[in-house]
Amino acid sequence: MFFLFLATLPMTINTNVVFPIQLPRQVEHWSRPDSAQTITAQTIFDYMDGAGELYLGFRFDSLQVVEYTAEGSYNLLVEIYYMQESDDAFGLLSLDLDGERIDWGAAPEASSPSALYGAGLLRLWAGPVYARVMAFQETETARRAVLELGRVIAAQCRSARPPKLIQMVQPLFTNAPLKYFRSHLVLNSIFYLASQNILDLDLSVEGVYAHEGQMKVLLLHYPEARRAAAAAQFFLQSYLPDHQSARCGGFYPLESGYCACFHAGVYLILLFDCPDIDSGRQWVQTIECRLRTGDRL
Amino acid sequence: MNDRLITRRDFARTSLAAAAGASLTSAATLRAKPRSSRVVIVREEAVLDTAHKVNKAILQKMLDQTVMAVTGGNAAADGWKAIAAVKDKVGLVPTPHLNPTHPELIELVASSLQNQAGLPAERIVNAQGRNLEIVKSCTVLIALPALKAHWLTGIGTVLKNYIMFSGNPQAYHDSRNVKLGEIWKLPEVEGKTKLVLVDALYPLCDKGPQPDPRYKWHYNGLIAGTDPVAVETVCLNIITKKRELIKGEPWPLTPPPLCVEAADKLYGLGTSSMDEISLERIGWRKELLV
């Protein structure tokens, strides 16, 4: 490749999560400045306005930004998001799985690094790192440079598996990619549920969104069974106010199919737009079975 | 407006504004004066090259056409004079970063105000940001947002363009975007916006505000009017149609852009009904989308 050399960028990332990624001084004909910009949770809104909520919706640690420049060419932007756990970096990539899958042959199937490329933008999950490497104008040279920067980032991160919750239920949803989230803002960006946080989501709760045909499934994992139970009650009161006796395990006909909420230990399984009760029950039983066999129940 | 719970069930049952708690009575009260609902789209295929570079001469021509069409003037200079008089202080309010307003457009607006309306340079300021004192000092505002979808508000173009004036932008994210219209009614802001000019040269139809080139495309247009809600409504239609084209099926914005209909029905800022919008299309017609 076209690196002159690798050097650690001077920066002050306050994290024990991962060592600072080393980026090349030059890739193709682009070169980077000596210093990187470091963004924290306190400064992320200054950097990207409301987009910062997306990253704070996961367990965000810090962000390293480097812009490569070259005379006569548009810049390359490298954003390396250091998340507290690999699950969070996975979640960011899972929100949009469209794109050309890039395989560096470094990890087994369904493990990190996992990268998707499209129109000049590479999105990458590599252990606790989520990265965006973007060419402001896509050319063959820019594509090579973007992919090479991605490869360099991925090579410095440990391999990781998807979140355990995803691993449990992924085999059930072979036709639909699963999305992993922790915040109600992020949930609303993939499946608009409610203006308020009626499922008591926060960074301590894991969520998986899937759909099967017209039916949408939310699987939520709370830190305590008591909290899951309380969240279920609040959801039923808030979402089904016209069904006064709504309870966990019941199926309620709404504007577009049935809605149901099942509570199982630290888990909630919610179905929306379910076409019929029998298939809905079958789905819930299958999901519960997967959680049981995975020793999650 | 209170923070009433809105759920996805509300959208299956009723309109966006009704979901947000609008009453038709209050909407009628707020519509105290007739609404201007003329929106102009001017497009030129050659305004951007394949490297997304702006041809300033073509953009100037587009800008002149836009101002004439919006104001009904026979010459661009007449149009600019209708927007701002020599004694006015004009605040330009562009999108500062993350799919920003093209700097060429901001420069051309400023130079047109000087050269065609006769304003001295020192009476044209950048009013974007949290400093309401600057906004207060302006007698005219020109909204210059760039067209984009936004993952927290559905659409992040006209109505959201003044979000920093609130001093608390996070208070308007997610479903709370329904309240964006109230910022336009702040005493420092209300009634000052004489032109809404949307940079739709290279818009973004998903994953905004962070740039994602997969969802950016050369629309090569300016979209303008004096009614911010009508302009936003046209923008929303364009974004929605583009998303359908990409996916080949309906691909609704989420969270839903409650702010557009609410700006009409709750805050009386203009019309969100395409039936009430007189749309003038000038120039390039390919994939006009509206």
Coordinates of C-alpha atoms in Angstrom, one line a residue:
Chain A
M1 CA 0.0 0.0 0.0
F2 CA 0.9 3.6 0.0
F3 CA 1.8 4.3 3.6
L4 CA 4.9 6.3 4.4
F5 CA 4.6 5.2 8.0
L6 CA 2.3 4.7 10.9
A7 CA 2.4 7.0 13.9
T8 CA 0.3 7.4 17.0
L9 CA -1.7 10.6 16.8
P10 CA -1.2 12.7 19.9
M11 CA -4.5 12.9 21.7
T12 CA -6.0 12.6 25.1
I13 CA -8.7 10.0 25.0
N14 CA -9.9 9.4 28.5
T15 CA -10.6 5.8 28.1
N16 CA -9.4 2.5 29.3
V17 CA -11.5 0.8 26.7
V18 CA -9.1 0.6 23.8
F19 CA -5.7 1.9 23.0
P20 CA -5.7 4.8 20.6
I21 CA -5.9 3.7 17.0
Q22 CA -2.8 4.5 15.0
L23 CA -3.5 6.0 11.6
P24 CA -1.1 6.4 8.7
R25 CA 0.3 9.8 8.0
Q26 CA -0.5 9.3 4.3
V27 CA -2.8 7.1 2.4
E28 CA -2.8 7.3 -1.4
H29 CA -2.2 11.0 -1.9
W30 CA -4.0 12.1 1.2
S31 CA -2.2 13.1 4.3
R32 CA -3.4 13.8 7.8
P33 CA -2.5 16.6 10.2
D34 CA -0.3 15.9 13.2
S35 CA -3.0 16.1 15.7
A36 CA -6.5 14.6 15.9
Q37 CA -9.6 16.2 17.3
T38 CA -11.0 14.4 20.4
I39 CA -14.6 14.6 21.2
T40 CA -16.2 13.6 24.5
A41 CA -19.7 13.2 25.7
Q42 CA -19.5 16.7 26.9
T43 CA -18.5 18.2 23.6
I44 CA -20.2 15.9 21.1
F45 CA -23.1 18.3 20.5
D46 CA -20.6 21.0 19.5
Y47 CA -19.2 18.7 16.9
M48 CA -22.4 17.2 15.4
D49 CA -25.4 18.9 17.0
G50 CA -28.3 16.5 17.5
A51 CA -26.6 13.6 15.8
G52 CA -24.7 13.3 19.1
E53 CA -27.8 11.8 20.7
L54 CA -27.3 8.7 18.5
Y55 CA -23.9 7.9 20.1
L56 CA -25.0 8.9 23.6
G57 CA -27.9 6.4 23.1
F58 CA -25.2 3.8 23.4
R59 CA -22.4 3.6 25.9
F60 CA -20.1 6.1 24.3
D61 CA -16.7 6.9 25.5
S62 CA -15.0 9.3 23.1
L63 CA -14.5 10.1 19.4
Q64 CA -11.4 10.7 17.5
V65 CA -11.7 12.8 14.3
V66 CA -9.0 13.0 11.6
E67 CA -9.5 14.7 8.3
Y68 CA -7.1 13.8 5.5
T69 CA -6.4 16.4 2.8
A70 CA -4.9 16.4 -0.6
E71 CA -4.4 19.1 -3.1
G72 CA -7.0 19.1 -5.8
S73 CA -9.1 16.4 -4.0
Y74 CA -11.9 16.4 -1.6
N75 CA -11.1 15.4 2.0
L76 CA -11.3 12.0 3.6
L77 CA -13.0 12.1 7.0
V78 CA -12.2 9.5 9.6
E79 CA -14.3 9.2 12.7
I80 CA -13.4 6.6 15.3
Y81 CA -16.0 6.1 18.0
Y82 CA -14.6 4.4 21.1
M83 CA -17.5 2.7 22.8
Q84 CA -17.4 1.2 26.2
E85 CA -18.2 -2.3 25.0
S86 CA -18.2 -4.1 21.7
D87 CA -22.0 -4.5 21.9
D88 CA -22.4 -0.8 21.6
A89 CA -20.3 -0.6 18.5
F90 CA -22.2 -3.5 17.0
G91 CA -25.4 -1.7 17.7
L92 CA -24.4 1.4 15.8
L93 CA -23.6 -0.7 12.7
S94 CA -26.7 -2.8 13.1
L95 CA -28.9 0.3 12.6
D96 CA -28.3 0.3 8.9
L97 CA -27.0 -2.9 7.3
D98 CA -27.3 -1.8 3.7
G99 CA -24.1 -1.7 1.7
E100 CA -21.3 -3.8 0.2
R101 CA -19.9 -6.2 2.8
I102 CA -16.1 -5.8 3.0
D103 CA -14.2 -8.9 4.0
W104 CA -10.6 -8.6 5.1
G105 CA -10.5 -12.3 6.0
A106 CA -9.6 -11.4 9.5
A107 CA -12.6 -12.8 11.4
P108 CA -15.0 -15.6 11.2
E109 CA -18.5 -15.0 9.8
A110 CA -20.7 -12.8 12.0
S111 CA -17.8 -11.6 14.1
S112 CA -16.0 -8.3 14.1
P113 CA -14.4 -6.7 12.2
S114 CA -17.5 -6.2 10.1
A115 CA -17.6 -3.4 7.5
L116 CA -20.1 -2.1 5.0
Y117 CA -19.2 0.2 2.2
G118 CA -21.4 2.4 0.0
A119 CA -20.9 5.5 -2.2
G120 CA -17.7 6.5 -0.5
L121 CA -18.6 5.7 3.1
L122 CA -17.2 2.8 5.1
R123 CA -18.9 1.9 8.3
L124 CA -17.0 -0.5 10.6
W125 CA -17.6 -2.5 13.8
A126 CA -14.3 -3.7 15.2
G127 CA -14.6 -4.8 18.9
P128 CA -15.4 -1.7 20.9
V129 CA -14.8 0.6 18.0
Y130 CA -17.3 1.9 15.5
A131 CA -15.8 3.9 12.7
R132 CA -17.0 5.9 9.8
V133 CA -14.5 6.6 7.0
M134 CA -15.9 8.8 4.3
A135 CA -14.7 10.2 1.0
F136 CA -16.5 13.4 0.2
Q137 CA -16.2 12.5 -3.4
E138 CA -16.1 8.8 -4.4
T139 CA -13.4 7.9 -6.9
E140 CA -11.5 4.6 -7.4
T141 CA -8.6 6.1 -5.6
A142 CA -10.7 7.4 -2.8
R143 CA -12.4 4.0 -2.4
R144 CA -9.0 2.4 -2.1
A145 CA -7.9 4.9 0.5
V146 CA -11.2 4.5 2.5
L147 CA -10.9 0.8 2.5
E148 CA -7.3 0.9 3.5
L149 CA -8.0 3.2 6.4
G150 CA -10.7 0.8 7.5
R151 CA -8.4 -2.1 7.3
V152 CA -5.8 -0.3 9.4
I153 CA -8.4 0.5 12.1
A154 CA -9.8 -3.0 12.1
A155 CA -6.4 -4.6 12.4
Q156 CA -5.8 -2.8 15.6
C157 CA -9.0 -3.9 17.4
R158 CA -9.7 -7.2 19.0
S159 CA -12.2 -9.5 17.3
A160 CA -15.6 -9.7 19.0
R161 CA -18.9 -11.5 18.7
P162 CA -22.3 -9.9 18.4
P163 CA -24.2 -9.2 21.6
K164 CA -25.3 -12.4 23.3
L165 CA -28.9 -11.4 23.0
I166 CA -28.5 -11.1 19.2
Q167 CA -26.8 -14.5 19.0
M168 CA -29.7 -16.0 20.9
V169 CA -32.4 -14.9 18.5
Q170 CA -30.6 -14.3 15.2
P171 CA -31.4 -17.8 13.9
L172 CA -35.1 -17.1 14.3
F173 CA -35.0 -14.2 11.9
T174 CA -33.0 -15.3 8.9
N175 CA -34.8 -13.0 6.5
A176 CA -34.5 -9.8 8.5
P177 CA -31.5 -8.1 10.0
L178 CA -31.7 -7.4 13.7
K179 CA -31.2 -4.0 15.1
Y180 CA -29.6 -3.6 18.6
F181 CA -30.3 -0.5 20.7
R182 CA -30.4 0.9 24.2
S183 CA -32.3 4.2 24.1
H184 CA -35.9 5.1 23.3
L185 CA -34.6 7.8 20.9
V186 CA -32.8 5.2 18.9
L187 CA -35.8 2.9 19.0
N188 CA -38.0 5.7 17.7
S189 CA -35.6 6.2 14.8
I190 CA -36.0 2.6 13.7
F191 CA -39.5 1.9 14.9
Y192 CA -41.5 4.9 16.2
L193 CA -43.2 3.7 19.3
A194 CA -44.1 6.7 21.5
S195 CA -43.1 10.3 22.3
Q196 CA -42.2 9.3 25.9
N197 CA -40.0 6.5 27.2
I198 CA -42.8 4.1 27.9
L199 CA -40.5 1.0 28.1
D200 CA -38.1 2.6 30.6
L201 CA -35.2 2.1 28.3
D202 CA -31.7 3.4 29.2
L203 CA -28.1 2.4 28.8
S204 CA -28.6 -0.5 31.2
V205 CA -31.3 -2.1 29.0
E206 CA -30.6 -4.0 25.8
G207 CA -33.1 -4.0 23.0
V208 CA -33.4 -6.0 19.8
Y209 CA -35.8 -5.0 17.0
A210 CA -36.8 -7.5 14.3
H211 CA -39.6 -7.9 11.9
E212 CA -41.1 -10.9 10.3
G213 CA -43.4 -10.1 7.5
Q214 CA -45.7 -7.3 8.8
M215 CA -45.1 -8.3 12.5
K216 CA -42.6 -6.3 14.5
V217 CA -40.9 -7.8 17.5
L218 CA -39.1 -6.1 20.4
L219 CA -37.0 -8.1 22.7
L220 CA -35.8 -6.2 25.8
H221 CA -33.4 -7.3 28.4
Y222 CA -33.5 -5.5 31.8
P223 CA -31.0 -5.7 34.5
E224 CA -33.7 -6.9 37.0
A225 CA -36.9 -8.9 36.6
R226 CA -38.7 -6.4 38.8
R227 CA -37.9 -3.6 36.5
A228 CA -39.0 -5.6 33.5
A229 CA -42.3 -6.2 35.2
A230 CA -42.8 -2.6 36.0
A231 CA -41.9 -1.6 32.4
A232 CA -44.4 -4.0 31.1
Q233 CA -47.2 -2.6 33.3
F234 CA -46.3 1.0 32.3
F235 CA -46.3 0.0 28.6
L236 CA -49.7 -1.6 28.8
Q237 CA -51.2 1.4 30.6
S238 CA -49.6 3.8 28.2
Y239 CA -50.0 2.0 24.9
L240 CA -53.3 0.3 25.5
P241 CA -55.3 2.9 27.5
D242 CA -58.5 1.7 25.8
H243 CA -57.9 -1.9 27.2
Q244 CA -58.3 -1.3 30.9
S245 CA -57.6 -4.9 31.8
A246 CA -54.7 -5.3 29.5
R247 CA -52.2 -7.7 31.0
C248 CA -49.0 -9.5 30.0
G249 CA -49.7 -12.5 27.9
G250 CA -52.9 -11.1 26.3
F251 CA -53.4 -10.3 22.6
Y252 CA -55.1 -7.0 21.9
P253 CA -56.6 -6.1 18.5
L254 CA -55.4 -2.6 17.5
E255 CA -55.5 -0.5 14.4
S256 CA -53.1 -2.7 12.4
G257 CA -53.1 -6.2 13.9
Y258 CA -52.6 -7.5 17.4
C259 CA -50.3 -6.2 20.1
A260 CA -49.0 -8.3 22.9
C261 CA -46.5 -8.0 25.7
F262 CA -44.9 -11.0 27.4
H263 CA -42.8 -10.9 30.6
A264 CA -40.3 -13.6 31.2
G265 CA -37.9 -12.9 34.0
V266 CA -35.6 -10.1 33.0
Y267 CA -37.1 -10.1 29.5
L268 CA -40.0 -8.5 27.7
I269 CA -41.1 -9.7 24.4
L270 CA -43.4 -7.3 22.6
L271 CA -45.3 -8.0 19.3
F272 CA -46.8 -5.3 17.1
D273 CA -48.9 -5.6 14.0
C274 CA -49.2 -9.3 14.6
P275 CA -51.6 -10.8 12.0
D276 CA -53.1 -13.5 14.3
I277 CA -52.9 -14.8 17.8
D278 CA -51.8 -18.3 17.0
S279 CA -48.7 -17.3 15.1
G280 CA -48.0 -14.6 17.7
R281 CA -48.0 -17.2 20.5
Q282 CA -45.8 -19.5 18.5
W283 CA -43.3 -16.8 18.0
V284 CA -43.2 -15.9 21.6
Q285 CA -42.8 -19.6 22.6
T286 CA -39.9 -20.0 20.1
I287 CA -38.1 -16.9 21.4
E288 CA -38.6 -18.0 25.0
C289 CA -37.3 -21.4 24.1
R290 CA -34.1 -19.8 22.6
L291 CA -33.6 -17.8 25.7
R292 CA -34.0 -20.9 27.9
T293 CA -31.6 -23.0 25.9
G294 CA -29.1 -20.2 26.0
D295 CA -29.5 -20.2 29.8
R296 CA -30.8 -16.7 29.6
L297 CA -34.0 -17.6 31.5
Chain B
M1 CA -48.0 23.0 24.3
N2 CA -48.0 20.2 26.8
D3 CA -45.9 17.0 26.4
R4 CA -48.9 14.7 25.8
L5 CA -48.1 11.1 25.1
I6 CA -48.1 10.4 21.4
T7 CA -47.8 6.8 20.2
R8 CA -47.6 5.1 16.9
R9 CA -51.3 4.2 17.3
D10 CA -52.2 7.8 17.0
F11 CA -50.8 7.9 13.5
A12 CA -52.9 4.9 12.5
R13 CA -56.0 6.7 13.7
T14 CA -55.6 10.3 12.8
S15 CA -53.5 13.1 11.3
L16 CA -50.1 14.2 12.7
A17 CA -51.3 17.4 14.2
A18 CA -54.3 15.8 15.8
A19 CA -52.0 13.2 17.3
A20 CA -50.0 16.1 18.7
G21 CA -53.1 17.5 20.3
A22 CA -54.1 20.2 17.9
S23 CA -57.6 21.5 18.0
L24 CA -59.1 22.9 14.9
T25 CA -60.6 25.8 16.8
S26 CA -57.2 26.9 18.0
A27 CA -55.8 26.5 14.6
A28 CA -58.4 28.7 13.1
T29 CA -57.7 31.3 15.7
L30 CA -54.0 31.3 15.0
R31 CA -54.6 31.8 11.3
A32 CA -55.3 35.5 11.9
K33 CA -54.2 36.6 8.4
P34 CA -54.2 35.0 5.0
R35 CA -51.3 32.7 4.4
S36 CA -48.9 33.1 1.5
S37 CA -48.6 29.6 0.0
R38 CA -46.5 30.2 -3.1
V39 CA -43.5 28.0 -3.4
V40 CA -40.9 28.2 -6.2
I41 CA -38.6 25.4 -7.3
V42 CA -35.7 26.5 -9.6
R43 CA -33.4 23.8 -10.9
E44 CA -30.5 23.7 -13.3
E45 CA -28.8 20.4 -14.3
A46 CA -25.4 22.0 -14.7
V47 CA -25.2 23.9 -11.4
L48 CA -23.2 21.0 -9.9
D49 CA -20.5 19.0 -11.7
T50 CA -19.8 15.4 -11.1
A51 CA -17.5 16.4 -8.3
H52 CA -20.3 18.3 -6.6
K53 CA -18.6 21.6 -7.4
V54 CA -20.9 24.6 -7.7
N55 CA -21.1 26.7 -10.9
K56 CA -21.5 30.1 -9.4
A57 CA -22.7 31.8 -12.6
I58 CA -25.5 29.3 -12.9
L59 CA -26.3 29.5 -9.3
Q60 CA -26.6 33.3 -9.5
K61 CA -29.0 32.9 -12.4
M62 CA -31.0 30.5 -10.4
L63 CA -31.0 32.8 -7.4
D64 CA -32.2 35.7 -9.5
Q65 CA -35.0 33.6 -11.0
T66 CA -36.0 32.4 -7.5
V67 CA -36.2 35.9 -6.0
M68 CA -38.2 37.2 -9.0
A69 CA -40.6 34.3 -8.8
V70 CA -41.1 34.6 -5.1
T71 CA -41.6 38.3 -5.0
G72 CA -43.3 38.7 -8.4
G73 CA -40.8 41.3 -9.5
N74 CA -39.8 41.8 -13.1
A75 CA -36.1 42.1 -12.1
A76 CA -34.1 40.4 -9.4
A77 CA -33.1 43.8 -8.0
D78 CA -36.8 44.6 -7.5
G79 CA -37.2 41.3 -5.7
W80 CA -34.3 41.9 -3.4
K81 CA -35.6 45.4 -2.6
A82 CA -39.0 43.9 -1.7
I83 CA -37.2 41.6 0.7
A84 CA -35.0 44.1 2.4
A85 CA -34.7 47.9 2.3
V86 CA -31.4 49.8 2.6
K87 CA -32.2 50.7 6.2
D88 CA -32.8 47.1 7.2
K89 CA -30.3 44.9 9.0
V90 CA -30.5 41.4 7.5
G91 CA -29.6 38.3 9.4
L92 CA -28.7 35.3 7.2
V93 CA -29.5 32.0 8.9
P94 CA -27.7 29.1 7.0
T95 CA -27.1 25.5 8.1
P96 CA -23.6 25.9 9.5
H97 CA -22.3 22.3 9.3
L98 CA -23.2 18.7 8.7
N99 CA -24.6 19.0 5.2
P100 CA -24.2 22.7 5.4
T101 CA -25.7 25.3 3.2
H102 CA -23.3 25.8 0.2
P103 CA -21.0 28.8 1.0
E104 CA -21.4 29.9 -2.6
L105 CA -25.2 30.4 -2.0
I106 CA -24.6 32.3 1.2
E107 CA -22.1 34.5 -0.6
L108 CA -24.4 35.1 -3.6
V109 CA -27.3 36.1 -1.3
A110 CA -25.1 38.5 0.6
S111 CA -23.7 40.0 -2.6
S112 CA -27.2 40.3 -4.1
L113 CA -28.4 42.2 -1.1
Q114 CA -25.5 44.6 -1.5
N115 CA -25.4 44.9 -5.3
Q116 CA -29.1 44.6 -6.1
A117 CA -30.8 46.0 -3.0
G118 CA -28.1 48.4 -2.1
L119 CA -27.5 47.2 1.5
P120 CA -24.1 48.1 3.0
A121 CA -22.1 45.0 3.8
E122 CA -22.1 45.8 7.5
R123 CA -25.9 45.5 7.6
I124 CA -25.7 41.9 6.6
V125 CA -24.8 39.5 9.4
N126 CA -24.7 35.8 10.1
A127 CA -27.5 35.3 12.6
Q128 CA -27.3 31.6 13.0
G129 CA -26.5 30.4 16.6
R130 CA -27.6 30.9 20.2
N131 CA -27.0 34.6 20.3
L132 CA -30.5 36.0 20.3
E133 CA -29.1 39.6 20.6
I134 CA -27.9 39.3 17.0
V135 CA -31.4 38.1 16.0
K136 CA -33.0 40.9 18.0
S137 CA -30.9 43.5 16.2
C138 CA -32.0 42.3 12.8
T139 CA -35.1 43.7 11.1
V140 CA -35.1 41.0 8.4
L141 CA -34.2 37.3 8.5
I142 CA -33.4 35.1 5.5
A143 CA -33.6 31.4 6.4
L144 CA -31.0 29.5 4.3
P145 CA -31.2 25.9 5.4
A146 CA -30.0 22.9 3.4
L147 CA -32.5 20.2 2.6
K148 CA -32.0 17.1 4.7
A149 CA -33.7 14.3 6.7
H150 CA -32.9 14.2 10.3
W151 CA -32.9 11.1 12.5
L152 CA -34.3 13.0 15.6
T153 CA -36.9 15.2 13.9
G154 CA -37.8 13.4 10.7
I155 CA -36.9 16.4 8.5
G156 CA -34.3 18.9 9.6
T157 CA -34.7 21.8 7.1
V158 CA -36.8 24.9 7.4
L159 CA -38.5 24.8 10.8
K160 CA -35.5 23.2 12.5
N161 CA -33.2 25.9 11.1
Y162 CA -34.0 28.2 14.0
I163 CA -33.5 25.6 16.7
M164 CA -30.4 27.2 18.1
F165 CA -32.4 30.4 18.8
S166 CA -34.1 28.4 21.5
G167 CA -30.9 28.1 23.5
N168 CA -31.9 24.5 24.2
P169 CA -31.9 22.4 21.0
Q170 CA -32.3 19.1 22.8
A171 CA -35.7 20.2 24.0
Y172 CA -36.9 19.8 20.4
H173 CA -35.6 16.4 19.5
D174 CA -37.6 13.2 18.8
S175 CA -41.3 13.7 19.1
R176 CA -40.8 17.0 20.7
N177 CA -40.0 18.3 17.2
V178 CA -43.7 19.0 17.2
K179 CA -42.9 22.2 19.1
L180 CA -40.3 23.6 16.7
G181 CA -42.9 26.1 15.5
E182 CA -42.8 27.9 18.8
I183 CA -39.3 29.1 18.1
W184 CA -40.6 31.0 15.1
K185 CA -42.9 32.9 17.5
L186 CA -40.2 34.1 19.8
P187 CA -40.5 37.9 20.0
E188 CA -37.0 38.3 18.6
V189 CA -37.9 36.2 15.6
E190 CA -41.6 36.5 14.8
G191 CA -42.5 38.2 11.6
K192 CA -38.9 38.9 10.5
T193 CA -38.4 36.1 8.0
K194 CA -38.9 37.7 4.6
L195 CA -37.5 34.8 2.6
V196 CA -37.1 31.1 3.1
L197 CA -34.5 29.9 0.6
V198 CA -33.7 26.2 0.8
D199 CA -30.4 24.9 -0.6
A200 CA -31.6 21.7 -2.3
L201 CA -28.5 21.4 -4.5
Y202 CA -27.2 18.2 -2.9
P203 CA -29.7 17.1 -0.3
L204 CA -29.8 14.1 2.1
C205 CA -32.8 11.9 2.4
D206 CA -31.8 9.6 5.3
K207 CA -29.5 9.3 8.3
G208 CA -29.1 13.1 8.7
P209 CA -27.6 15.3 9.9
Q210 CA -24.4 13.3 9.6
P211 CA -23.5 13.1 5.9
D212 CA -24.1 9.7 4.3
P213 CA -23.3 9.8 0.6
R214 CA -25.6 6.8 0.0
Y215 CA -28.6 9.0 0.6
K216 CA -27.3 12.2 -1.0
W217 CA -28.2 13.1 -4.5
H218 CA -28.0 15.9 -7.0
Y219 CA -31.3 17.6 -7.0
N220 CA -29.7 20.8 -8.2
G221 CA -32.4 23.0 -6.9
L222 CA -33.4 26.0 -4.9
I223 CA -36.8 25.9 -3.1
A224 CA -38.1 29.2 -1.8
G225 CA -41.1 31.1 -0.6
T226 CA -42.2 33.4 2.2
D227 CA -44.3 30.8 4.0
P228 CA -41.9 28.6 6.0
V229 CA -44.5 25.8 6.4
A230 CA -45.3 25.7 2.8
V231 CA -41.7 25.5 1.8
E232 CA -41.1 22.8 4.4
T233 CA -44.1 20.9 3.1
V234 CA -42.7 20.9 -0.4
C235 CA -39.3 19.8 0.9
L236 CA -40.9 17.0 2.9
N237 CA -42.7 15.8 -0.3
I238 CA -39.4 15.7 -2.2
I239 CA -37.6 13.8 0.6
T240 CA -40.5 11.3 0.9
K241 CA -40.6 10.7 -2.9
K242 CA -36.9 10.2 -3.1
R243 CA -37.0 7.7 -0.2
E244 CA -39.7 5.8 -2.1
L245 CA -37.6 5.8 -5.2
I246 CA -34.6 4.4 -3.4
K247 CA -36.4 1.6 -1.6
G248 CA -39.0 0.9 -4.3
E249 CA -41.7 1.1 -1.7
P250 CA -43.0 3.5 1.0
W251 CA -40.1 4.3 3.4
P252 CA -41.6 6.6 6.0
L253 CA -39.5 9.0 7.9
T254 CA -39.1 8.0 11.5
P255 CA -39.6 9.7 13.9
P256 CA -42.5 11.2 12.0
P257 CA -41.9 14.9 11.2
L258 CA -44.7 16.2 13.4
C259 CA -43.3 19.7 13.3
V260 CA -44.6 20.4 9.8
E261 CA -48.3 20.0 10.3
A262 CA -48.1 21.3 13.8
A263 CA -46.4 24.5 12.6
D264 CA -49.6 25.0 10.6
K265 CA -52.3 23.7 12.9
L266 CA -50.8 24.6 16.2
Y267 CA -48.7 27.6 15.6
G268 CA -50.4 29.2 12.5
L269 CA -47.1 29.8 10.7
G270 CA -48.3 28.8 7.3
T271 CA -49.9 26.0 5.3
S272 CA -48.9 22.4 5.4
S273 CA -51.5 21.4 2.8
M274 CA -50.2 20.8 -0.7
D275 CA -53.7 21.7 -1.9
E276 CA -53.2 25.2 -0.7
I277 CA -49.7 25.6 -2.1
S278 CA -49.2 27.2 -5.5
L279 CA -46.0 25.6 -6.8
E280 CA -44.0 27.2 -9.6
R281 CA -41.5 25.0 -11.2
I282 CA -38.6 26.6 -13.2
G283 CA -35.9 24.8 -15.1
W284 CA -34.7 21.2 -15.1
R285 CA -37.6 18.8 -14.8
K286 CA -35.9 15.4 -14.4
E287 CA -36.9 13.7 -11.1
L288 CA -38.6 16.8 -9.9
L289 CA -40.4 14.6 -7.3
V290 CA -43.2 17.1 -6.6

